[in-house]
Amino acid sequence: MNSLTRRQFLSLTGGAGAAVALGACGASPTAPGAIGPQASVVAAVDARRYRNGLTKALALTAAPLTVDLAGRQVPTWAYATELATPEIRVTKGTELAVTLRNALPEPTTVHWHGIAIRNNADGVPGLTQKAVKPGAEYLYRFDTPNPGTYFFHPHVGLQLDRGLYAPLVIEDPNEAGGDVDQVIVLDDWLDGINGQTPDKALAALKASGGMMNRGSDSQSSGMNAMGGMSDSSAPTNAAGTAMSSMTSGALGGDAGDIAYPMYLLNGRPPADRPTINAAVGAKVRLRVINAGSDTAFRVAVEGHRLTVTHTDGWPVQPVTVDSFIIGMGERYDVELVARSGAWPLYAQAEGKTGHASAVLRTNDTSATSPRDVPPGGLGGQLLAYSALQPTEPARLAPRQPDRAYTVTLDGSMSGYRWSLGGDADRLDPRQGQRVRITLANRTMMWHPIHLHGHTFALPGYGGTRKDTVNILPGRQVAIDIDTDNPGQWMLHCHNVYHQGTGMMTTFSYRT
Ligand SMILES: [Cu+2]
């Protein structure tokens, strides 16, 4: 099965998945006994969170803006004209009081990705709050007890695939840290390029089965629009560029559905790549965030090895590699020791054509900028999940699961539909349990699965703590959750086009 393309898979299944309900509502959050965001137990848990007594108040405006991408003026929606900003950075334990002002023409929210947050601040419309209407404001007030690298984005429709994202760093005053602490936000970009929008891209993906009907092969023709293969009919993909094969061995097959026209690092394309300055010998901490919607990135820095110290905000036992792949919603903190010179930092769009980049430059050198070419390390030793081990404080205590669920990742390429099945509509834990969810990917594509409000452990990977895990085609991964944060929480694919067509459900605490 693994060698089949999605096109072949589709012709074998005949699009049977179309009969599967979207499951968008999941375990109904309005069911009897569901613990809602305003429940007293939510407040009781919140009252026990670590605080340092400080509050940081700020305003965040989501608005239509024009951004400059290497001299090209591009209309989009964003929080600031400089993409991937504002960076919010606080000391562990600081209370954040962020007022969201919605200047967009449609409702929005902010989701604080990866943070074990109070449920009513999680930013999921219809589940933890009402969507914030155009012209309205909403105050997000929450604590930051767990240090790490996080980010924030809307949880409405496909808004994440516009410019609505920025980093949130919670610093640990007891951590040694680096001499240089640099956030690297990666993104795949189509919004405003030749009239593209994420909504148009999704419409093209949904419609492509019919539009590209090629007679007897009609069931599978939709695959062409989703980048599974190339053929002589040279279809165009949703981003309007000529499609080529987008496959990755490391991702187990199809790398994504959309060939983006551009990839950005800290909001800038390669033609305007940013520079990171460091002293020779400085310890540089890179906090890498994938804010993309349909693209994994493979990251390396020429002339340097990378020591992975954290994933999804939580510490791991340091492991040194040449490169790593980061899926949508994942974060890796890596350290390097800067060597004299000017070096390309390169984020290849995995399985796709294109990259984002930056320059690491030491302050002793007047070297001209290095050529923007792939570092040798891109093809070197690649980080595997199996190489990750949590630090002792990050480990969950040994315990047998009280509840076990299986959630299947399903899809039908007929009409472009993705879904979660199995126990997806029955995720009804109680507070104080150890819950195991086995995520079984029955599709022909990888999926980065994200759980809100918790950092789960991966029992199959040494107990490493994460909140977003890539699951390859035909594989299954178990996640262990200590149910210590009552409320209603999304479990979903962080490919926004998959999430937007049904690959989501609710992890729904019950009394
Ligand atoms: Cu997915």
Coordinates of C-alpha atoms and ligand atoms in Angstrom, one line a residue:
M1 CA 0.0 0.0 0.0
N2 CA 2.7 2.4 0.8
S3 CA 4.0 2.5 -2.7
L4 CA 0.6 3.5 -4.1
T5 CA 0.0 7.0 -5.1
R6 CA -3.1 8.7 -3.7
R7 CA -4.4 8.6 -7.3
Q8 CA -4.2 4.8 -7.2
F9 CA -5.6 4.7 -3.7
L10 CA -8.6 6.6 -4.8
S11 CA -9.4 4.4 -7.7
L12 CA -9.2 1.4 -5.3
T13 CA -11.5 2.9 -2.8
G14 CA -13.9 4.5 -5.2
G15 CA -14.2 7.5 -3.0
A16 CA -16.0 5.5 -0.4
G17 CA -14.9 8.0 2.2
A18 CA -17.4 10.5 0.8
A19 CA -20.0 8.7 2.9
V20 CA -18.1 9.5 6.1
A21 CA -19.5 12.4 8.1
L22 CA -17.3 15.4 8.4
G23 CA -17.2 15.0 12.2
A24 CA -16.6 18.7 12.6
C25 CA -18.5 18.8 15.8
G26 CA -16.8 15.7 17.3
A27 CA -17.9 14.6 20.7
S28 CA -20.7 17.1 21.0
P29 CA -19.5 19.9 23.4
T30 CA -23.1 20.6 24.3
A31 CA -23.8 17.0 25.4
P32 CA -24.9 16.4 29.0
G33 CA -22.0 16.6 31.3
A34 CA -19.7 18.4 28.9
I35 CA -17.4 20.8 30.8
G36 CA -17.6 24.1 29.1
P37 CA -15.1 27.0 29.0
Q38 CA -16.9 28.8 31.8
A39 CA -17.2 25.9 34.2
S40 CA -16.1 26.3 37.8
V41 CA -13.5 23.4 37.5
V42 CA -11.9 25.3 34.6
A43 CA -11.5 28.3 36.9
A44 CA -10.3 26.1 39.8
V45 CA -7.5 24.6 37.6
D46 CA -6.6 28.1 36.4
A47 CA -6.3 29.4 39.9
R48 CA -3.5 26.8 40.6
R49 CA -1.3 27.9 37.6
Y50 CA 2.1 29.4 38.4
R51 CA 2.1 33.2 38.2
N52 CA 5.0 35.7 38.8
G53 CA 2.7 38.6 39.6
L54 CA 3.4 40.5 36.3
T55 CA 0.8 41.3 33.7
K56 CA 1.7 42.3 30.1
A57 CA -1.1 44.1 28.3
L58 CA -1.1 44.7 24.6
A59 CA -3.4 45.2 21.7
L60 CA -3.5 43.2 18.5
T61 CA -5.3 44.3 15.4
A62 CA -6.2 41.9 12.7
A63 CA -6.7 44.0 9.5
P64 CA -6.4 44.0 5.7
L65 CA -2.9 45.3 5.0
T66 CA -0.4 45.6 2.2
V67 CA 2.9 43.9 2.8
D68 CA 6.2 44.3 0.9
L69 CA 7.6 40.9 -0.3
A70 CA 11.0 41.8 -1.8
G71 CA 9.6 44.9 -3.4
R72 CA 6.3 43.4 -4.5
Q73 CA 3.3 45.0 -2.8
V74 CA 0.9 42.2 -1.8
P75 CA -2.5 42.6 -0.2
T76 CA -3.3 40.3 2.7
W77 CA -4.7 40.1 6.2
A78 CA -2.2 40.4 9.0
Y79 CA -1.5 41.7 12.5
A80 CA 1.2 44.2 11.3
T81 CA 2.7 45.3 8.0
E82 CA 5.8 43.4 8.9
L83 CA 4.8 39.8 8.6
A84 CA 5.4 37.3 11.5
T85 CA 5.1 40.2 14.0
P86 CA 4.4 41.3 16.6
E87 CA 6.6 38.9 18.5
I88 CA 5.3 38.5 22.0
R89 CA 7.9 37.6 24.6
V90 CA 7.3 37.2 28.3
T91 CA 9.0 35.7 31.3
K92 CA 7.4 32.5 32.6
G93 CA 4.5 33.2 34.9
T94 CA 3.5 36.5 33.3
E95 CA -0.2 37.0 32.8
L96 CA -1.0 38.1 29.2
A97 CA -3.9 40.5 28.6
V98 CA -4.2 40.8 24.8
T99 CA -7.0 42.8 23.3
L100 CA -7.9 41.5 19.8
R101 CA -9.4 44.2 17.6
N102 CA -11.1 42.8 14.5
A103 CA -10.7 45.1 11.5
L104 CA -11.2 42.3 9.0
P105 CA -14.3 41.9 6.9
E106 CA -15.2 38.6 8.6
P107 CA -15.2 37.1 12.1
T108 CA -11.9 36.0 13.6
T109 CA -10.3 34.7 16.8
V110 CA -6.8 34.1 18.2
H111 CA -5.6 30.6 19.2
W112 CA -2.5 30.5 21.3
H113 CA -1.0 27.4 19.8
G114 CA 0.6 24.9 22.1
I115 CA -0.2 26.7 25.4
A116 CA -1.9 24.8 28.2
I117 CA -4.3 27.7 28.5
R118 CA -7.5 28.3 30.3
N119 CA -10.2 26.9 28.1
N120 CA -12.1 30.2 27.6
A121 CA -8.9 31.8 26.1
D122 CA -8.2 29.1 23.5
G123 CA -9.8 30.9 20.6
V124 CA -12.0 28.3 19.0
P125 CA -15.3 29.8 17.8
G126 CA -18.4 27.8 18.7
L127 CA -16.4 25.8 21.2
T128 CA -14.6 28.2 23.6
Q129 CA -16.0 31.6 22.6
K130 CA -18.1 33.3 20.0
A131 CA -16.2 34.5 17.0
V132 CA -15.2 38.1 17.2
K133 CA -17.3 40.1 14.7
P134 CA -15.9 42.7 12.4
G135 CA -15.4 45.9 14.3
A136 CA -15.6 44.1 17.7
E137 CA -12.9 43.4 20.3
Y138 CA -12.1 40.5 22.6
L139 CA -9.9 40.3 25.6
Y140 CA -7.7 37.2 25.9
R141 CA -6.4 36.9 29.5
F142 CA -4.3 33.9 30.3
D143 CA -1.2 32.7 32.2
T144 CA 2.1 31.4 30.8
P145 CA 3.4 28.8 33.3
N146 CA 5.2 26.7 30.8
P147 CA 8.3 28.2 29.1
G148 CA 8.9 27.5 25.4
T149 CA 8.4 28.5 21.8
Y150 CA 4.8 29.0 20.7
F151 CA 2.9 31.0 18.2
F152 CA -0.6 32.4 17.7
H153 CA -3.0 32.5 14.8
P154 CA -6.8 32.6 14.1
H155 CA -8.9 29.5 14.4
V156 CA -11.4 30.5 11.7
G157 CA -11.6 29.1 8.2
L158 CA -8.4 29.4 6.3
Q159 CA -7.2 32.7 7.9
L160 CA -3.9 31.1 9.0
D161 CA -2.9 30.9 5.3
R162 CA -2.9 34.7 5.1
G163 CA -0.5 36.8 7.2
L164 CA -2.2 36.2 10.5
Y165 CA 0.5 34.6 12.6
A166 CA 3.3 35.6 14.9
P167 CA 5.5 34.1 17.6
L168 CA 5.0 33.9 21.3
V169 CA 8.0 33.1 23.4
I170 CA 7.8 32.2 27.1
E171 CA 11.3 32.6 28.6
D172 CA 12.5 30.5 31.5
P173 CA 14.7 32.7 33.8
N174 CA 16.5 29.6 35.1
E175 CA 17.6 28.4 31.6
A176 CA 21.1 29.2 30.4
G177 CA 19.9 30.1 26.9
G178 CA 22.0 31.3 24.0
D179 CA 24.1 34.4 23.4
V180 CA 21.7 35.0 20.5
D181 CA 18.0 34.0 20.8
Q182 CA 16.4 34.2 17.4
V183 CA 12.9 33.2 16.3
I184 CA 12.6 31.8 12.8
V185 CA 9.0 31.6 11.5
L186 CA 8.5 29.7 8.3
D187 CA 5.5 30.0 6.0
D188 CA 4.1 29.0 2.7
W189 CA 2.6 32.0 0.8
L190 CA 0.0 32.4 -1.9
D191 CA -2.3 35.2 -0.5
G192 CA -2.5 38.2 -2.8
I193 CA -0.2 36.7 -5.4
N194 CA -1.9 37.1 -8.8
G195 CA -5.2 37.4 -7.1
Q196 CA -4.9 34.2 -5.1
T197 CA -6.5 33.8 -1.7
P198 CA -6.7 30.7 0.5
D199 CA -10.4 30.4 -0.1
K200 CA -9.9 30.4 -3.9
A201 CA -7.2 27.8 -3.4
L202 CA -9.6 25.5 -1.5
A203 CA -12.4 26.1 -4.0
A204 CA -10.0 24.9 -6.7
L205 CA -9.0 21.8 -4.7
K206 CA -12.7 21.0 -4.1
A207 CA -13.7 21.6 -7.7
S208 CA -10.8 20.1 -9.4
G209 CA -12.2 16.6 -9.5
G210 CA -15.0 17.8 -11.8
M211 CA -13.0 20.5 -13.6
M212 CA -10.2 18.1 -14.6
N213 CA -12.5 15.2 -15.5
R214 CA -10.6 13.2 -18.0
G215 CA -13.2 10.6 -19.0
S216 CA -12.8 7.2 -17.5
D217 CA -10.2 8.4 -15.0
S218 CA -12.6 11.0 -13.5
Q219 CA -12.4 9.7 -10.0
S220 CA -8.7 10.1 -9.8
S221 CA -8.4 13.3 -11.8
G222 CA -8.8 15.3 -8.6
M223 CA -5.5 14.1 -7.5
N224 CA -3.8 16.0 -10.3
A225 CA -5.0 19.2 -8.8
M226 CA -3.7 18.2 -5.5
G227 CA -0.2 17.7 -6.7
G228 CA 0.0 14.0 -6.4
M229 CA 1.5 13.5 -9.8
S230 CA 2.4 15.1 -13.1
D231 CA 1.2 14.1 -16.5
S232 CA 1.1 15.3 -20.1
S233 CA -2.1 17.2 -19.6
A234 CA -0.1 19.6 -17.4
P235 CA -2.8 20.7 -15.0
T236 CA -2.3 23.7 -12.8
N237 CA -2.6 23.4 -9.1
A238 CA -4.6 25.5 -6.7
A239 CA -2.0 28.2 -6.6
G240 CA -2.1 28.5 -10.3
T241 CA 1.4 27.4 -11.0
A242 CA 2.3 24.5 -13.3
M243 CA 2.2 21.4 -11.2
S244 CA 5.0 19.1 -10.7
S245 CA 5.3 16.0 -8.6
M246 CA 5.3 16.9 -4.9
T247 CA 6.5 13.8 -3.1
S248 CA 8.8 13.2 -0.2
G249 CA 10.3 10.0 1.0
A250 CA 10.7 11.4 4.4
L251 CA 7.0 12.2 4.5
G252 CA 6.1 8.8 3.1
G253 CA 4.5 10.0 -0.1
D254 CA 2.7 13.1 -1.1
A255 CA 4.3 16.2 0.5
G256 CA 1.3 18.5 0.1
D257 CA -1.6 19.6 -1.9
I258 CA -0.5 23.1 -3.0
A259 CA 2.7 24.2 -4.8
Y260 CA 3.0 27.7 -3.3
P261 CA 4.5 30.5 -5.4
M262 CA 6.6 31.7 -2.5
Y263 CA 8.0 30.6 0.9
L264 CA 8.9 33.1 3.6
L265 CA 11.3 33.2 6.6
N266 CA 10.2 35.8 9.2
G267 CA 7.9 37.2 6.5
R268 CA 10.5 37.6 3.9
P269 CA 11.1 35.7 0.6
P270 CA 14.6 34.6 -0.4
A271 CA 15.2 37.7 -2.5
D272 CA 15.0 39.7 0.7
R273 CA 16.4 37.2 3.2
P274 CA 17.1 38.5 6.6
T275 CA 20.5 38.4 8.4
I276 CA 21.1 37.0 11.8
N277 CA 24.2 38.5 13.4
A278 CA 26.3 36.8 16.0
A279 CA 29.8 36.9 17.4
V280 CA 32.3 34.2 16.4
G281 CA 31.8 31.3 18.8
A282 CA 28.5 32.6 20.1
K283 CA 25.9 30.1 21.1
V284 CA 22.9 30.8 18.8
R285 CA 19.5 29.5 19.8
L286 CA 17.1 29.3 16.9
R287 CA 13.4 28.9 17.8
V288 CA 12.0 27.5 14.6
I289 CA 8.2 27.6 14.0
N290 CA 6.3 26.3 11.0
A291 CA 3.4 28.6 10.5
G292 CA 2.7 27.2 7.1
S293 CA -0.6 25.7 6.0
D294 CA 0.4 22.8 3.6
T295 CA 4.2 22.7 3.7
A296 CA 6.8 20.9 5.8
F297 CA 10.3 22.4 5.7
R298 CA 13.7 20.8 5.9
V299 CA 16.1 23.1 7.7
A300 CA 19.9 23.2 7.7
V301 CA 22.6 25.8 8.2
E302 CA 25.7 25.6 6.0
G303 CA 28.9 24.8 7.9
H304 CA 27.1 24.0 11.1
R305 CA 25.5 21.1 12.9
L306 CA 22.3 21.7 14.9
T307 CA 21.7 20.6 18.5
V308 CA 18.0 20.1 19.1
T309 CA 17.1 21.1 22.6
H310 CA 13.3 21.5 22.6
T311 CA 10.3 20.5 20.5
D312 CA 7.0 22.1 20.8
G313 CA 8.3 24.2 23.6
W314 CA 9.3 21.3 25.8
P315 CA 12.9 20.2 26.5
V316 CA 14.5 17.1 25.0
Q317 CA 17.9 15.5 25.8
P318 CA 20.2 17.4 23.3
V319 CA 20.7 15.5 20.1
T320 CA 22.9 16.9 17.3
V321 CA 21.9 16.5 13.6
D322 CA 22.6 18.1 10.2
S323 CA 19.0 18.9 9.5
F324 CA 15.4 18.4 10.6
I325 CA 12.0 18.4 9.1
I326 CA 9.3 20.5 10.7
G327 CA 5.6 20.0 10.0
M328 CA 2.9 22.7 10.2
G329 CA 2.3 23.6 13.8
E330 CA 5.5 22.0 15.1
R331 CA 8.4 23.9 16.7
Y332 CA 12.0 23.0 17.2
D333 CA 14.6 24.9 19.3
V334 CA 18.1 24.2 18.0
E335 CA 21.5 25.5 19.0
L336 CA 24.6 26.1 17.0
V337 CA 28.0 27.6 17.7
A338 CA 28.6 30.4 15.1
R339 CA 31.7 29.8 12.9
S340 CA 33.4 32.8 11.4
G341 CA 31.8 33.7 8.1
A342 CA 28.5 34.3 6.4
W343 CA 26.4 31.2 6.0
P344 CA 23.0 30.3 4.3
L345 CA 20.3 29.2 6.7
Y346 CA 18.0 27.3 4.4
A347 CA 14.5 25.9 4.8
Q348 CA 13.6 23.7 1.8
A349 CA 9.9 23.2 1.2
E350 CA 10.0 19.5 1.7
G351 CA 9.0 17.6 -1.5
K352 CA 8.2 20.9 -3.2
T353 CA 10.0 23.4 -5.4
G354 CA 11.1 26.4 -3.4
H355 CA 12.6 27.5 -0.2
A356 CA 12.9 30.2 2.5
S357 CA 16.2 31.4 3.7
A358 CA 18.3 33.7 5.9
V359 CA 22.0 34.5 6.4
L360 CA 23.9 33.7 9.6
R361 CA 26.8 36.3 9.7
T362 CA 29.5 36.7 12.3
N363 CA 30.5 40.2 13.2
D364 CA 34.2 39.6 12.5
T365 CA 33.7 39.1 8.8
S366 CA 33.2 41.3 5.8
A367 CA 32.4 38.4 3.6
T368 CA 30.0 39.0 0.9
S369 CA 26.6 37.4 1.2
P370 CA 26.8 33.7 0.5
R371 CA 25.1 32.3 -2.5
D372 CA 21.5 31.2 -1.7
V373 CA 22.1 27.5 -2.3
P374 CA 21.1 24.4 -0.3
P375 CA 23.6 23.6 2.5
G376 CA 25.2 20.2 2.3
G377 CA 23.5 19.4 5.6
L378 CA 20.1 19.3 3.9
G379 CA 21.1 15.8 2.7
G380 CA 23.0 14.9 5.9
Q381 CA 21.8 13.3 9.1
L382 CA 18.1 14.1 9.5
L383 CA 16.5 14.3 12.9
A384 CA 14.1 11.4 13.5
Y385 CA 11.4 11.3 16.2
S386 CA 13.1 8.1 17.4
A387 CA 16.2 10.2 18.3
L388 CA 14.2 12.3 20.7
Q389 CA 14.1 11.7 24.4
P390 CA 12.5 14.0 27.0
T391 CA 14.5 15.4 29.8
E392 CA 13.5 13.9 33.2
P393 CA 11.3 16.9 34.3
A394 CA 9.4 16.7 31.0
R395 CA 8.5 13.0 31.4
L396 CA 5.0 11.9 32.3
A397 CA 4.9 9.7 35.4
P398 CA 4.6 6.0 34.5
R399 CA 1.0 5.1 34.5
Q400 CA -1.3 2.7 32.7
P401 CA -3.9 4.4 30.6
D402 CA -7.4 4.7 32.2
R403 CA -9.0 5.2 28.8
A404 CA -7.9 4.2 25.3
Y405 CA -9.3 5.5 22.1
T406 CA -8.5 5.0 18.4
V407 CA -8.9 7.8 16.0
T408 CA -8.5 7.2 12.3
L409 CA -7.3 9.8 9.9
D410 CA -9.4 9.4 6.8
G411 CA -9.9 11.1 3.4
S412 CA -11.7 11.0 0.2
M413 CA -10.2 12.6 -2.8
S414 CA -13.6 12.8 -4.4
G415 CA -14.5 16.4 -3.8
Y416 CA -11.5 16.9 -1.5
R417 CA -12.7 15.8 1.9
W418 CA -10.7 14.9 5.0
S419 CA -12.1 13.5 8.3
L420 CA -11.4 11.8 11.6
G421 CA -13.1 8.5 12.3
G422 CA -13.1 5.6 14.8
D423 CA -13.6 7.0 18.3
A424 CA -13.3 10.6 17.0
D425 CA -16.9 11.4 18.1
R426 CA -16.5 9.7 21.4
L427 CA -13.5 11.4 23.0
D428 CA -15.1 12.1 26.4
P429 CA -12.4 12.0 29.1
R430 CA -12.8 12.8 32.8
Q431 CA -10.4 15.1 34.6
G432 CA -7.5 13.3 36.4
Q433 CA -7.1 10.4 33.9
R434 CA -4.3 9.1 31.7
V435 CA -5.8 8.9 28.2
R436 CA -4.2 7.2 25.3
I437 CA -5.3 8.0 21.8
T438 CA -3.9 5.9 18.9
L439 CA -3.9 8.0 15.8
A440 CA -4.1 5.7 12.7
N441 CA -3.5 7.3 9.3
R442 CA -5.5 5.4 6.7
T443 CA -4.9 8.0 4.0
M444 CA -2.0 8.3 1.5
M445 CA -0.7 11.5 2.9
W446 CA 1.0 12.6 6.1
H447 CA -0.8 14.7 8.6
P448 CA 0.5 16.9 11.5
I449 CA -2.1 16.3 14.2
H450 CA -2.4 18.9 16.9
L451 CA -4.2 18.8 20.3
H452 CA -5.2 22.0 22.0
G453 CA -4.6 22.7 25.7
H454 CA -2.2 19.9 26.5
T455 CA 1.3 18.7 25.7
F456 CA 1.0 14.9 25.2
A457 CA 3.7 12.3 25.5
L458 CA 4.7 9.9 22.6
P459 CA 5.0 6.4 24.3
G460 CA 6.4 5.0 21.0
Y461 CA 9.2 7.7 21.0
G462 CA 10.6 7.6 24.5
G463 CA 7.8 9.6 26.0
T464 CA 8.9 12.8 24.2
R465 CA 6.4 15.6 24.9
K466 CA 4.8 17.4 22.0
D467 CA 1.5 19.0 21.0
T468 CA 1.8 18.4 17.2
V469 CA 2.9 15.1 15.7
N470 CA 3.4 14.2 12.1
I471 CA 1.8 10.9 11.2
L472 CA 2.9 9.3 7.9
P473 CA 0.7 7.4 5.5
G474 CA -0.3 4.0 6.7
R475 CA 1.3 4.5 10.1
Q476 CA -0.1 4.9 13.6
V477 CA 1.2 6.9 16.5
A478 CA -0.1 6.8 20.1
I479 CA -0.3 9.9 22.3
D480 CA -0.7 9.9 26.1
I481 CA -2.5 12.7 27.7
D482 CA -2.8 13.6 31.4
T483 CA -6.2 15.2 31.6
D484 CA -5.3 18.1 33.8
N485 CA -6.9 20.9 31.9
P486 CA -10.7 20.6 31.8
G487 CA -12.7 22.1 28.9
Q488 CA -13.4 21.6 25.3
W489 CA -10.4 21.1 23.1
M490 CA -9.8 20.7 19.4
L491 CA -7.9 17.7 18.0
H492 CA -7.2 18.4 14.3
C493 CA -4.8 18.2 11.4
H494 CA -2.7 21.4 11.2
N495 CA -2.9 21.4 7.4
V496 CA -5.6 24.1 7.3
Y497 CA -7.0 22.7 4.1
H498 CA -7.5 19.4 5.7
Q499 CA -8.9 20.9 8.9
G500 CA -11.1 23.2 6.9
T501 CA -12.7 20.2 5.1
G502 CA -13.4 18.2 8.2
M503 CA -10.2 16.7 9.7
M504 CA -11.0 17.8 13.2
T505 CA -12.9 16.7 16.3
T506 CA -13.3 17.7 20.0
F507 CA -11.5 16.2 23.0
S508 CA -14.5 16.9 25.3
Y509 CA -14.1 16.7 29.1
R510 CA -17.1 15.4 30.9
T511 CA -18.1 15.7 34.6
Ligands
CU1 CU -4.0 16.5 7.2

